Structure formats: structure tokens, C-alpha cells
mmCIF file of C-alpha atoms and ligand atoms in Angstrom:
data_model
loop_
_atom_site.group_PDB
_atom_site.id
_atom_site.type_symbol
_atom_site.label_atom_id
_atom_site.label_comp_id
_atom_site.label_asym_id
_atom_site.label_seq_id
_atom_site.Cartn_x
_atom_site.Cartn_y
_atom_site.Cartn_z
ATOM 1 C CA UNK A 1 0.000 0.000 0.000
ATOM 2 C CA UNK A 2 1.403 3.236 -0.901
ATOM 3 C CA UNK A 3 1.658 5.779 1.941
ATOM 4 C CA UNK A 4 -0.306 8.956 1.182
ATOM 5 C CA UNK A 5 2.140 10.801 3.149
ATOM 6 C CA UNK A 6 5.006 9.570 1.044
ATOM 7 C CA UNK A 7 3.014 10.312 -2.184
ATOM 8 C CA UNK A 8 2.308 14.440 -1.304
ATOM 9 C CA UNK A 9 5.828 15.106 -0.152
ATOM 10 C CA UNK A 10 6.804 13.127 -3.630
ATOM 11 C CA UNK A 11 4.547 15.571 -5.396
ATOM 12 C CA UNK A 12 5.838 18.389 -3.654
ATOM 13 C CA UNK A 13 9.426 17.319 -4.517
ATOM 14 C CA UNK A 14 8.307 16.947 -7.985
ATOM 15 C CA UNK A 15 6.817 20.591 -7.882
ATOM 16 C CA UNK A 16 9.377 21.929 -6.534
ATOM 17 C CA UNK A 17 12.194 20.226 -9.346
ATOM 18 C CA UNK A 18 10.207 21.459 -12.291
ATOM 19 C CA UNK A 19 9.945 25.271 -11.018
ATOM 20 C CA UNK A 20 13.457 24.997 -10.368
ATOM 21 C CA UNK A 21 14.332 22.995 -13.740
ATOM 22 C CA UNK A 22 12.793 26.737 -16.029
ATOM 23 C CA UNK A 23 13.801 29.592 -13.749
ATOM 24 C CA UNK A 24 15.874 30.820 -16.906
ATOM 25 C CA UNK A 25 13.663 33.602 -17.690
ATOM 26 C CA UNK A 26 15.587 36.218 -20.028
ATOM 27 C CA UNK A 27 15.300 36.873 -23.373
ATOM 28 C CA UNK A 28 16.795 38.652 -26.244
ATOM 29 C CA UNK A 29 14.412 41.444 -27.258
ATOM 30 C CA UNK A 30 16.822 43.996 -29.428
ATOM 31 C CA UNK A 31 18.022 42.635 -31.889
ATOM 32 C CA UNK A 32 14.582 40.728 -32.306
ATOM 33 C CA UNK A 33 15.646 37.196 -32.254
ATOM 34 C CA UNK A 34 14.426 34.332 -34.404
ATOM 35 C CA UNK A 35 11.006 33.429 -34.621
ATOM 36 C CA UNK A 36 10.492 35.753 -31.721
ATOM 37 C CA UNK A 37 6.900 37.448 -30.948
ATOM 38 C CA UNK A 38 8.558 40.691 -31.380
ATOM 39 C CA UNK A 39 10.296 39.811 -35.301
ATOM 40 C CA UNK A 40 8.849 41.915 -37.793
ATOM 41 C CA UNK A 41 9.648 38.925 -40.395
ATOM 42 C CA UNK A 42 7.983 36.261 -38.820
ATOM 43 C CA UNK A 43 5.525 34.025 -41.020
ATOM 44 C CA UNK A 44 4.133 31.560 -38.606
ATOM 45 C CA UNK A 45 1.018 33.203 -36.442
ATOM 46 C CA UNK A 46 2.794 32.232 -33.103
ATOM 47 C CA UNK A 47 6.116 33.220 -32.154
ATOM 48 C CA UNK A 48 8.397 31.030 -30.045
ATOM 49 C CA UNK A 49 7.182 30.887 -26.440
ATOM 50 C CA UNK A 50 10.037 29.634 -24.765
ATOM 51 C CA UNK A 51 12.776 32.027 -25.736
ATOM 52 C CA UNK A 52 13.115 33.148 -22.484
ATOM 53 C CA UNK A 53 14.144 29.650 -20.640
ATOM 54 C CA UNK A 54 17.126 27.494 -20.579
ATOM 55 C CA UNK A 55 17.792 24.966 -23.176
ATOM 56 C CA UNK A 56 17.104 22.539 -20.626
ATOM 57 C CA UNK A 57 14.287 23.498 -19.577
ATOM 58 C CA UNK A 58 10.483 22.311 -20.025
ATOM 59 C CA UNK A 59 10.319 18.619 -19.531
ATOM 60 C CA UNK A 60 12.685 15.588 -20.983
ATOM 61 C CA UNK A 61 11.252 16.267 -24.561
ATOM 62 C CA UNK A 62 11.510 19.739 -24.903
ATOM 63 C CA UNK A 63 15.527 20.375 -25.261
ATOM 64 C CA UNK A 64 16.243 22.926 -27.385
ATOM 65 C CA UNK A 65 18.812 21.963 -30.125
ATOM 66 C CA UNK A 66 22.384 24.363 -30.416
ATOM 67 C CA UNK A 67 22.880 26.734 -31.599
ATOM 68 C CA UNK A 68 19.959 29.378 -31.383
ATOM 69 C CA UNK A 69 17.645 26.753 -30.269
ATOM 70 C CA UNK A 70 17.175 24.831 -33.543
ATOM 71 C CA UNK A 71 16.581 28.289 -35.497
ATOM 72 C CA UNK A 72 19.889 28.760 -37.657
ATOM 73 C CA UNK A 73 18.499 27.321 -40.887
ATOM 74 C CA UNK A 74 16.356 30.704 -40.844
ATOM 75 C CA UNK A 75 19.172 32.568 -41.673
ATOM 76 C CA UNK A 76 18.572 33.286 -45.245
ATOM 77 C CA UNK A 77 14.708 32.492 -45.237
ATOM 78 C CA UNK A 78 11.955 35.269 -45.018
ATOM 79 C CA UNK A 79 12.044 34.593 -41.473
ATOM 80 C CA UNK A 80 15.529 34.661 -41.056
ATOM 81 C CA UNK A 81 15.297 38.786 -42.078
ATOM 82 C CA UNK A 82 17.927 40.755 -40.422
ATOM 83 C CA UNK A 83 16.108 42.727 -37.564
ATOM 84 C CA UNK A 84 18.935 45.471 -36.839
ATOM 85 C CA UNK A 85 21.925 46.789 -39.910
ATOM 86 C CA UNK A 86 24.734 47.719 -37.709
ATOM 87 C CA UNK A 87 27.737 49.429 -39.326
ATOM 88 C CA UNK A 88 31.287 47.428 -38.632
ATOM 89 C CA UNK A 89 32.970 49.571 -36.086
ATOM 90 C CA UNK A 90 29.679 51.035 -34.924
ATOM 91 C CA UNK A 91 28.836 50.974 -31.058
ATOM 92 C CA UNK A 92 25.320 49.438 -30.622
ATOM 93 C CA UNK A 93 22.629 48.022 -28.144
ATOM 94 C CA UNK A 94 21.567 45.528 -27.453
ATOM 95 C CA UNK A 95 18.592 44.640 -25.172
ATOM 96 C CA UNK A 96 17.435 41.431 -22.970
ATOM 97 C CA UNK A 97 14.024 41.081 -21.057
ATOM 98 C CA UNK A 98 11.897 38.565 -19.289
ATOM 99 C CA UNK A 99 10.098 37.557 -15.976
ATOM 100 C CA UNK A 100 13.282 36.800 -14.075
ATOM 101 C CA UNK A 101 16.850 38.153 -14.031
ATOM 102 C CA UNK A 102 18.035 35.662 -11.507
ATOM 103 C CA UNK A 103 20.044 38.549 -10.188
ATOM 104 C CA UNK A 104 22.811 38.611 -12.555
ATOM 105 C CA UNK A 105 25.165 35.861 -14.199
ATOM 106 C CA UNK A 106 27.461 36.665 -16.970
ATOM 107 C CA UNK A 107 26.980 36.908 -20.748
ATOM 108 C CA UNK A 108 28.622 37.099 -24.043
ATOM 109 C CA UNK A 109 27.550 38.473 -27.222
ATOM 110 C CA UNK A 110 29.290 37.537 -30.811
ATOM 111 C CA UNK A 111 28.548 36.856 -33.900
ATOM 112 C CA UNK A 112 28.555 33.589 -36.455
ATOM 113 C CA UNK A 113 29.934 34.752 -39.654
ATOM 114 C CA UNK A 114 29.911 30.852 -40.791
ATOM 115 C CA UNK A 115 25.946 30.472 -40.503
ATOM 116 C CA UNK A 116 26.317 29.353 -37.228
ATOM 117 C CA UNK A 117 28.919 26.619 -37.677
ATOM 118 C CA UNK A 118 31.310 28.988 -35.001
ATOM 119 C CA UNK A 119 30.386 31.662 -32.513
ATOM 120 C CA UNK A 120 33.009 34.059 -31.791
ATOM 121 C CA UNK A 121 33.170 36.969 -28.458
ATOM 122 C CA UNK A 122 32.429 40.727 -29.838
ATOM 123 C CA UNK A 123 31.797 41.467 -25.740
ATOM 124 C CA UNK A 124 31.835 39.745 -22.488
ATOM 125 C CA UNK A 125 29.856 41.035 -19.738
ATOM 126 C CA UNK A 126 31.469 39.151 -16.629
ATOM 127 C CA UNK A 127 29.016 39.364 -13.545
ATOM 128 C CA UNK A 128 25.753 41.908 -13.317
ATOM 129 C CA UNK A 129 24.376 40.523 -16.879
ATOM 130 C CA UNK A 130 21.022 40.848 -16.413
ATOM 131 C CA UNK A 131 21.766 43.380 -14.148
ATOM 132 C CA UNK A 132 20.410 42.381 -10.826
ATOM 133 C CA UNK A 133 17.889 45.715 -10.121
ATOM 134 C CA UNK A 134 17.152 43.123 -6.630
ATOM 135 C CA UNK A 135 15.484 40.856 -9.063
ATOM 136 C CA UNK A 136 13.327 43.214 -9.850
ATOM 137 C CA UNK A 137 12.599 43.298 -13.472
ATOM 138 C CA UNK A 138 13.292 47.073 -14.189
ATOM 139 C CA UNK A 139 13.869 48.554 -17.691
ATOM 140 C CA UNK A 140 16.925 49.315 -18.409
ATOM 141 C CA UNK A 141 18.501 45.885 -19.465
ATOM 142 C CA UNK A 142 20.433 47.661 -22.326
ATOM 143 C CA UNK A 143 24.188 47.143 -22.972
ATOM 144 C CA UNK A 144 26.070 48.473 -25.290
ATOM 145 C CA UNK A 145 28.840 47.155 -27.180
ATOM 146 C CA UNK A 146 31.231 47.801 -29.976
ATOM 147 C CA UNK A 147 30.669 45.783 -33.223
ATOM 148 C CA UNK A 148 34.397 44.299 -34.354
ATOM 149 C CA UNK A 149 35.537 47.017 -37.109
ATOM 150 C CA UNK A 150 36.841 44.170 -39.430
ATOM 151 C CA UNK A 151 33.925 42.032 -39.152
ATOM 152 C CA UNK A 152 33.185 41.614 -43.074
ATOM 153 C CA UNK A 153 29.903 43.233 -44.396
ATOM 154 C CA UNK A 154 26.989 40.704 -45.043
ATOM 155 C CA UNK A 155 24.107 39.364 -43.089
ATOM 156 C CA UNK A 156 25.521 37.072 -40.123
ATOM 157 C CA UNK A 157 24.060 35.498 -36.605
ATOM 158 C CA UNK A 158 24.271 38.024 -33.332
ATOM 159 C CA UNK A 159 24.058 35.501 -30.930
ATOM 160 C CA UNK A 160 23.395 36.304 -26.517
ATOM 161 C CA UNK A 161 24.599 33.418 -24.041
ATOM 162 C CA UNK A 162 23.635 33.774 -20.642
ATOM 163 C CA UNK A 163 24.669 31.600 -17.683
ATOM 164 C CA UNK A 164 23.014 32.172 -14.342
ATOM 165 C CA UNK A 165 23.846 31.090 -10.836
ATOM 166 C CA UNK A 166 21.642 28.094 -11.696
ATOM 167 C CA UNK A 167 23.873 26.871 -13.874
ATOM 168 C CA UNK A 168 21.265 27.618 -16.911
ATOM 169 C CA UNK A 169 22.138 28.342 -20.337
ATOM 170 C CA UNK A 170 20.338 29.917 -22.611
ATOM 171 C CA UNK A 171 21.264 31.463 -26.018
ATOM 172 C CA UNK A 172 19.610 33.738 -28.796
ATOM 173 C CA UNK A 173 20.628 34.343 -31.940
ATOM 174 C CA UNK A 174 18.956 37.114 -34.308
ATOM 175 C CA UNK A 175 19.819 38.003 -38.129
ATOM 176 C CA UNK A 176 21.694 41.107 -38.470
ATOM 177 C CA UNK A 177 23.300 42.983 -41.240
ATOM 178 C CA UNK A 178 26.680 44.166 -41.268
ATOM 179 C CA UNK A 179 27.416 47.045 -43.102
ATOM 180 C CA UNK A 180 30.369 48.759 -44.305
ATOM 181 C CA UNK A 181 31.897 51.428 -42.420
ATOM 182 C CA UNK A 182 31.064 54.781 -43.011
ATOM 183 C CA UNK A 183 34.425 55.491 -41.769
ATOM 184 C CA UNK A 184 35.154 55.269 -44.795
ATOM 185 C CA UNK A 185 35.377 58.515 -46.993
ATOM 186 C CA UNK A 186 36.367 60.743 -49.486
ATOM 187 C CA UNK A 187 39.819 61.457 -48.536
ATOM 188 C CA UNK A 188 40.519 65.213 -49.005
ATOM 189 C CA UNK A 189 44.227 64.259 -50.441
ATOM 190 C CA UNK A 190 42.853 62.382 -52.946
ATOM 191 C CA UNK A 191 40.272 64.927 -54.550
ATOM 192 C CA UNK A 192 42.803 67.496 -56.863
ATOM 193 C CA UNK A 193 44.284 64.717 -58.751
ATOM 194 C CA UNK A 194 42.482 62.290 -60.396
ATOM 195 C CA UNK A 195 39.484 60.226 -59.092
ATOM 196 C CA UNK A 196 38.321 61.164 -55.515
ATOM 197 C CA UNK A 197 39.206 57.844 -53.549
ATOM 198 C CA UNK A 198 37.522 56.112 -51.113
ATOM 199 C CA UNK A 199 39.565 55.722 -47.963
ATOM 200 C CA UNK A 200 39.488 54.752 -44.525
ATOM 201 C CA UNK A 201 39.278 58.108 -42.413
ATOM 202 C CA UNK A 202 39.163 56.583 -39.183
ATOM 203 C CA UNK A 203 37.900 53.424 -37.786
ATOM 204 C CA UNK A 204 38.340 51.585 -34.214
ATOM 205 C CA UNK A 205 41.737 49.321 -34.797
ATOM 206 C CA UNK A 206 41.643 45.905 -33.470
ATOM 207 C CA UNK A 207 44.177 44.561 -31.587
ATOM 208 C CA UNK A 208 42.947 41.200 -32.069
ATOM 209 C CA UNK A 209 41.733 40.425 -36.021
ATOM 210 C CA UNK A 210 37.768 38.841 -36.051
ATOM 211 C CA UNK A 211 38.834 35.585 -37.261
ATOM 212 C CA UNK A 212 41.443 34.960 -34.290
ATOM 213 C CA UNK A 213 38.929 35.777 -31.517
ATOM 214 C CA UNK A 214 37.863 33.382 -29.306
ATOM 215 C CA UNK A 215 34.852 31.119 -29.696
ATOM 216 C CA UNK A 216 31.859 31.829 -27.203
ATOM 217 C CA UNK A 217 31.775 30.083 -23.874
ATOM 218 C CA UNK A 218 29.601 26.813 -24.299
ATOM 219 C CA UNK A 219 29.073 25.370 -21.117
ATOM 220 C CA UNK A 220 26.167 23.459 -18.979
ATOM 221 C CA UNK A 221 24.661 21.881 -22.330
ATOM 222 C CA UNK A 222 26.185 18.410 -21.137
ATOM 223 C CA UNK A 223 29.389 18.958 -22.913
ATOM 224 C CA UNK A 224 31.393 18.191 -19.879
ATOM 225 C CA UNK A 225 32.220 22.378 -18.616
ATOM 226 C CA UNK A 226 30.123 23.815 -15.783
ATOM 227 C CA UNK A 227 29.524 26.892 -14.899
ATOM 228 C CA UNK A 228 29.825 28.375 -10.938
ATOM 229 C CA UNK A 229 27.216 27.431 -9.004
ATOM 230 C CA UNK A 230 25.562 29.331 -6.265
ATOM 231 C CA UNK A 231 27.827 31.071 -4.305
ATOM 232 C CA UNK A 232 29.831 32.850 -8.171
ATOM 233 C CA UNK A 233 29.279 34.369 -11.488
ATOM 234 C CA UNK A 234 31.540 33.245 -14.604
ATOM 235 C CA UNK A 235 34.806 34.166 -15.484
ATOM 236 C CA UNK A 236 35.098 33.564 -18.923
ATOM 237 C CA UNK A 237 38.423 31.347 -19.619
ATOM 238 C CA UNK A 238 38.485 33.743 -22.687
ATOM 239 C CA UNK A 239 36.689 36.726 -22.898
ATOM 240 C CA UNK A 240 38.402 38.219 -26.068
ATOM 241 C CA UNK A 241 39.372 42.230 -25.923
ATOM 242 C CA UNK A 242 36.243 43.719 -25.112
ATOM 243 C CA UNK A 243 35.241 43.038 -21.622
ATOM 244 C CA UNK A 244 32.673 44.578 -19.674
ATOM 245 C CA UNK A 245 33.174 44.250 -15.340
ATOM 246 C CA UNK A 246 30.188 43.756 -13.153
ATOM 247 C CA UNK A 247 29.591 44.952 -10.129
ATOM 248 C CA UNK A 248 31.777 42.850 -7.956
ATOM 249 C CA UNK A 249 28.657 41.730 -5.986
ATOM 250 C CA UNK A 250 29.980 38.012 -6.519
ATOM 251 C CA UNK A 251 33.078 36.719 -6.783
ATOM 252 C CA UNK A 252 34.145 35.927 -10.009
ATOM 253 C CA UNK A 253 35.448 31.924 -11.027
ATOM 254 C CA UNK A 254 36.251 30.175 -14.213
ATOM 255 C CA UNK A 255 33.937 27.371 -15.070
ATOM 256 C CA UNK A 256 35.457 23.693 -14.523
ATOM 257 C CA UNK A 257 35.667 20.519 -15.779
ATOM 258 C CA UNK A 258 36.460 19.656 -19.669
ATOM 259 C CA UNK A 259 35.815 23.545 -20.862
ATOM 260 C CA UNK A 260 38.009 23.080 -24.185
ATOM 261 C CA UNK A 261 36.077 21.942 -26.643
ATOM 262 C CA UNK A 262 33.149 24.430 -27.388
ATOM 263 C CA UNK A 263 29.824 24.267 -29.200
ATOM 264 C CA UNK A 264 29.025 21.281 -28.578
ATOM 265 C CA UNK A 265 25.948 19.722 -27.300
ATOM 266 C CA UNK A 266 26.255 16.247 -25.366
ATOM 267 C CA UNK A 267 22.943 15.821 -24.279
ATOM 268 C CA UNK A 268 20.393 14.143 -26.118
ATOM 269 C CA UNK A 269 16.692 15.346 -25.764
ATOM 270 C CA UNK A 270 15.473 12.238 -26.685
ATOM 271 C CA UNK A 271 16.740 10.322 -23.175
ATOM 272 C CA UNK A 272 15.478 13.121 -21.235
ATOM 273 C CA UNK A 273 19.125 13.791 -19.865
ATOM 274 C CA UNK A 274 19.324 17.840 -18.901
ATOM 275 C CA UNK A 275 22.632 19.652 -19.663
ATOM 276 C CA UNK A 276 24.196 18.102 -16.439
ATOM 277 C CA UNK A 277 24.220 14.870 -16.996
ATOM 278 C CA UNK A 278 21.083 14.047 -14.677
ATOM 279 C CA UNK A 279 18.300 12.294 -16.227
ATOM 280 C CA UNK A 280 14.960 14.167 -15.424
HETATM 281 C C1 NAG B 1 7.890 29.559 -34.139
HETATM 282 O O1 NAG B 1 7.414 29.041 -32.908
HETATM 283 C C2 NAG B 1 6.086 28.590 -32.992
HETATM 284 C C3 NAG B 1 5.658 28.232 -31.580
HETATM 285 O O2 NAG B 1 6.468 27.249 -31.022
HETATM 286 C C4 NAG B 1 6.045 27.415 -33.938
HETATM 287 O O3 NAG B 1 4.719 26.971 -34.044
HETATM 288 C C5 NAG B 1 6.552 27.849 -35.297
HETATM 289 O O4 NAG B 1 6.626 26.734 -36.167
HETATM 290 C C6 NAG B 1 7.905 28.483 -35.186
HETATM 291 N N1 NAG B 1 8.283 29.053 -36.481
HETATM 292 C C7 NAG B 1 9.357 28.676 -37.144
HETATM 293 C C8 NAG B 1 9.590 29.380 -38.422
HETATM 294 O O5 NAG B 1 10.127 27.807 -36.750
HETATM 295 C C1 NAG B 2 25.162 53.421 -24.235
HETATM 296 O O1 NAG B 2 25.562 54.406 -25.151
HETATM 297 C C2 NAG B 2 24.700 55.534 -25.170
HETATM 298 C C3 NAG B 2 25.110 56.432 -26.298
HETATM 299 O O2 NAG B 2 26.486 56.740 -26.199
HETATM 300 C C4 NAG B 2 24.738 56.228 -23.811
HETATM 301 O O3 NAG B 2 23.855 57.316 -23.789
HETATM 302 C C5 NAG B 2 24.311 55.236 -22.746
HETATM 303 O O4 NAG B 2 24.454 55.799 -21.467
HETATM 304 C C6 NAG B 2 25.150 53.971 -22.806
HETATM 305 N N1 NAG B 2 24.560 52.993 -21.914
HETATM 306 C C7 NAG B 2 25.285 52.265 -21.101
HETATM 307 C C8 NAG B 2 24.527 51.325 -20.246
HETATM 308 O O5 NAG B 2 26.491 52.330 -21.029
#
């Protein structure tokens, strides 16, 4: 005979697992991400739902495949639309939102320029990203960053990864268009002889070239690299030249275990397994 006792505190167990399991609850809003309620170039009547969780998140069935949750074979479809034209060079916003910040983690921002095959840093934002507003959910969860100047011009993936305290990842990816820089001018020298010629007036220098940046941070996806968990935010092993410092609020640690191969994800949503190796 099963003990009724036994069976509510099981229930209550269970309860309490599953609201645990999709506290990820932050979302890329600007640039509007694929398939998301806010993308002007949307063609199916309902936009993704679930943008805001954690790839793990919403029962052993509903894993959501890397990168950009299943979405990069938009990316050249009506769908897949760039939703912001950003000049190479340029500083820009982007903007995150949802129903829970989790009071921080850290976050990365980069861009595929191999339709999605490899990620790499523009910006990393260790610690404060969300900021924490006391878990409120105030406006404000803009950040800016600088768009590499030698990214090459074309339509590519701007992808946001966010890992919380809980050890959640989630990741958005949106269409954007890179354009040339208007740095580029008509140089003065040039115009008394001959053809006026296009030059580069001035333009951010790199010190380290697009293609030799680092990849984005992977981690918590069952690929064997975790990220701190409770008591830290993430130090990324490499954050690439642009790096944006929280608030100190947490100490800051690198993630552990096998952290060197990247973009890949182990788990199988099929078995039910959840990005740590723990079956659901
Ligand atoms: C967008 O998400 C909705 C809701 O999950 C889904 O029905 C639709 O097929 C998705 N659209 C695309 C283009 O994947
Ligand atoms: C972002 O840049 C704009 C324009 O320079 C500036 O007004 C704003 O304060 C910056 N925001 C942050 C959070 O740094």
C-alpha cells in the first residue's frame, strides 16, 4: 500500500524540481531574435514561447537543439530577415528582457559569420548581466557594445549566451546585417588629382583580427564544462578584448571541468538527460 504521506511530499518534490528545472527567464528582445513574438519577419502566427528559458528546460522532450535553439536554418529564409543593420565599427545596443533576471550571471555576445557553424566573443559582460535591479525586473537591461571594425559586411548570426547562478544556459541568436563602415570617406588628399578615392578616415583598430577571436563560452549543455554554481558568477576562460566588469557583488570563477572543446551539445533530448548529466 502506498503511503499517502510519502506520495504528497513526492509531489511536492516533484513541484518543486520542475519550477526549479525553467527559472531561466531572459530573453533577447533587441536585436529581435528568431522566430520571436517581437520579429517583424515572422511568417508563422505564433512566435516562439520559450525564448526566455534554458535549453534545458520544459520537460525531458523539450531540449532545445544548439545553436539558437534549432533556429539557424532561418538565416537566409523570409524569417531569417535581419532585424537590426549595424555598421562594422559602430557601437550598438543591445537589449534582454523577461520575468526573471536571476540577479545577474554573466553573458557574451558575438557573432557567427559561418551560418552558425562557429560563434566568436564581440563582448563579455562578466558578472551583473542581467543586471540584478534586486530581481526586480526594471527597464533598463540595455548594454552596449562595440561591433568588431573588421567584421566583413553581409548578413551574419548576433548571438546572446547567458549563464546564471543556476547553472542555466540559454542562447539567442537574431539576423543582423553588417554594413560597411562609413568610416570610410572621401579622402581630401585624394580629390585634386584624379578620381576622388575612397579611404578609410578613421575606424576603431583591433588589436585582435575577427577571425582569431575566441569562440563563445559553451558550457552546462552536457558537454562536460560547468559553470559556478551558487555562491559565483563566470569568469570567462576567454573573454576576447572587449570586456565589460560587473559589479563585484559576486566573486568571479572560471567554469570547470572539460571547458576546451566548445559548441558542442552532449545531451540528447530524446533520453530526457538535462545539460548536467542528470536524467529528469
Ligand atoms: C515559431 O514558434 C512557434 C511556436 O512554437 C512554432 O509553431 C513555429 O513553427 C515556429 N516558427 C518557425 C519558423 O520555426
Ligand atoms: C550606451 O551608449 C549611449 C550612447 O552613447 C549612452 O547614452 C548610454 O548611457 C550607454 N549605456 C550604457 C549602459 O552604457
Amino acid at each position: 500500500m502506498v503511503n499517502p504521506g510519502f506520495k504528497m511530499m513526492d509531489s511536492l518534490i516533484v513541484t518543486t524540481f520542475l519550477v526549479t528545472a525553467v527559472q531561466g527567464h531572459m530573453q533577447l528582445v533587441s536585436p529581435a531574435p528568431f522566430n520571436a513574438t517581437n520579429n517583424p519577419h515572422r511568417t508563422t502566427t505564433l512566435g516562439d514561447p520559450y525564448l526566455q528559458y534554458p535549453y534545458d528546460c520544459c520537460g525531458p522532450y523539450d531540449k532545445w537543439e544548439y545553436p539558437c535553439r534549432g533556429y539557424i536554418d532561418l538565416l537566409g529564409t523570409p524569417d531569417g530577415e535581419p532585424t537590426a543593420t549595424w555598421e562594422a565599427g559602430s557601437t550598438q545596443t543591445w537589449s534582454i528582457a523577461g520575468i526573471g533576471n536571476h540577479f545577474g550571471g554573466s553573458c557574451q555576445v558575438g557573432f557567427s559569420t559561418d551560418k552558425g557553424d562557429t560563434f566568436k566573443v564581440a563582448t563579455s559582460y562578466e558578472g551583473n548581466c542581467p543586471r540584478r535591479y534586486d530581481g526586480n525586473e526594471a527597464p533598463g537591461q540595455e548594454f552596449n557594445f562595440t561591433v568588431p571594425a573588421d567584421i566583413e559586411p553581409g548578413v551574419h548570426v548576433f548571438a546572446w549566451i547567458w549563464y546564471n547562478r543556476e547553472q542555466e544556459f540559454n542562447m539567442n541568436c537574431a539576423a543582423v546585417r553588417i554594413a560597411d563602415n562609413s568610416a570610410y570617406g572621401i579622402s581630401p588628399r585624394h580629390t585634386h588629382h584624379g578620381a576622388p578615392k575612397r579611404e578609410l578616415l578613421s575606424a576603431r583598430s583591433e588589436t585582435v583580427a575577427w577571425l582569431d577571436r575566441p569562440e563563445m563560452l559553451v558550457a552546462d549543455d552536457g558537454n562536460g564544462c560547468l559553470t559556478p554554481h551558487p555562491t559565483a558568477e563566470l569568469k570567462y576562460p576567454n573573454p576576447g578584448p572587449d570586456v565589460v566588469s560587473g559589479d563585484g557583488v559576486y566573486p568571479l570563477v572560471l567554469p570547470s571541468g572539460n571547458c576546451a572543446g566548445v559548441g558542442h551539445q552532449a545531451y540528447d533530448g530524446s533520453t530526457g538527460e538535462d545539460g548536467h548529466g542528470v536524467p529528469h
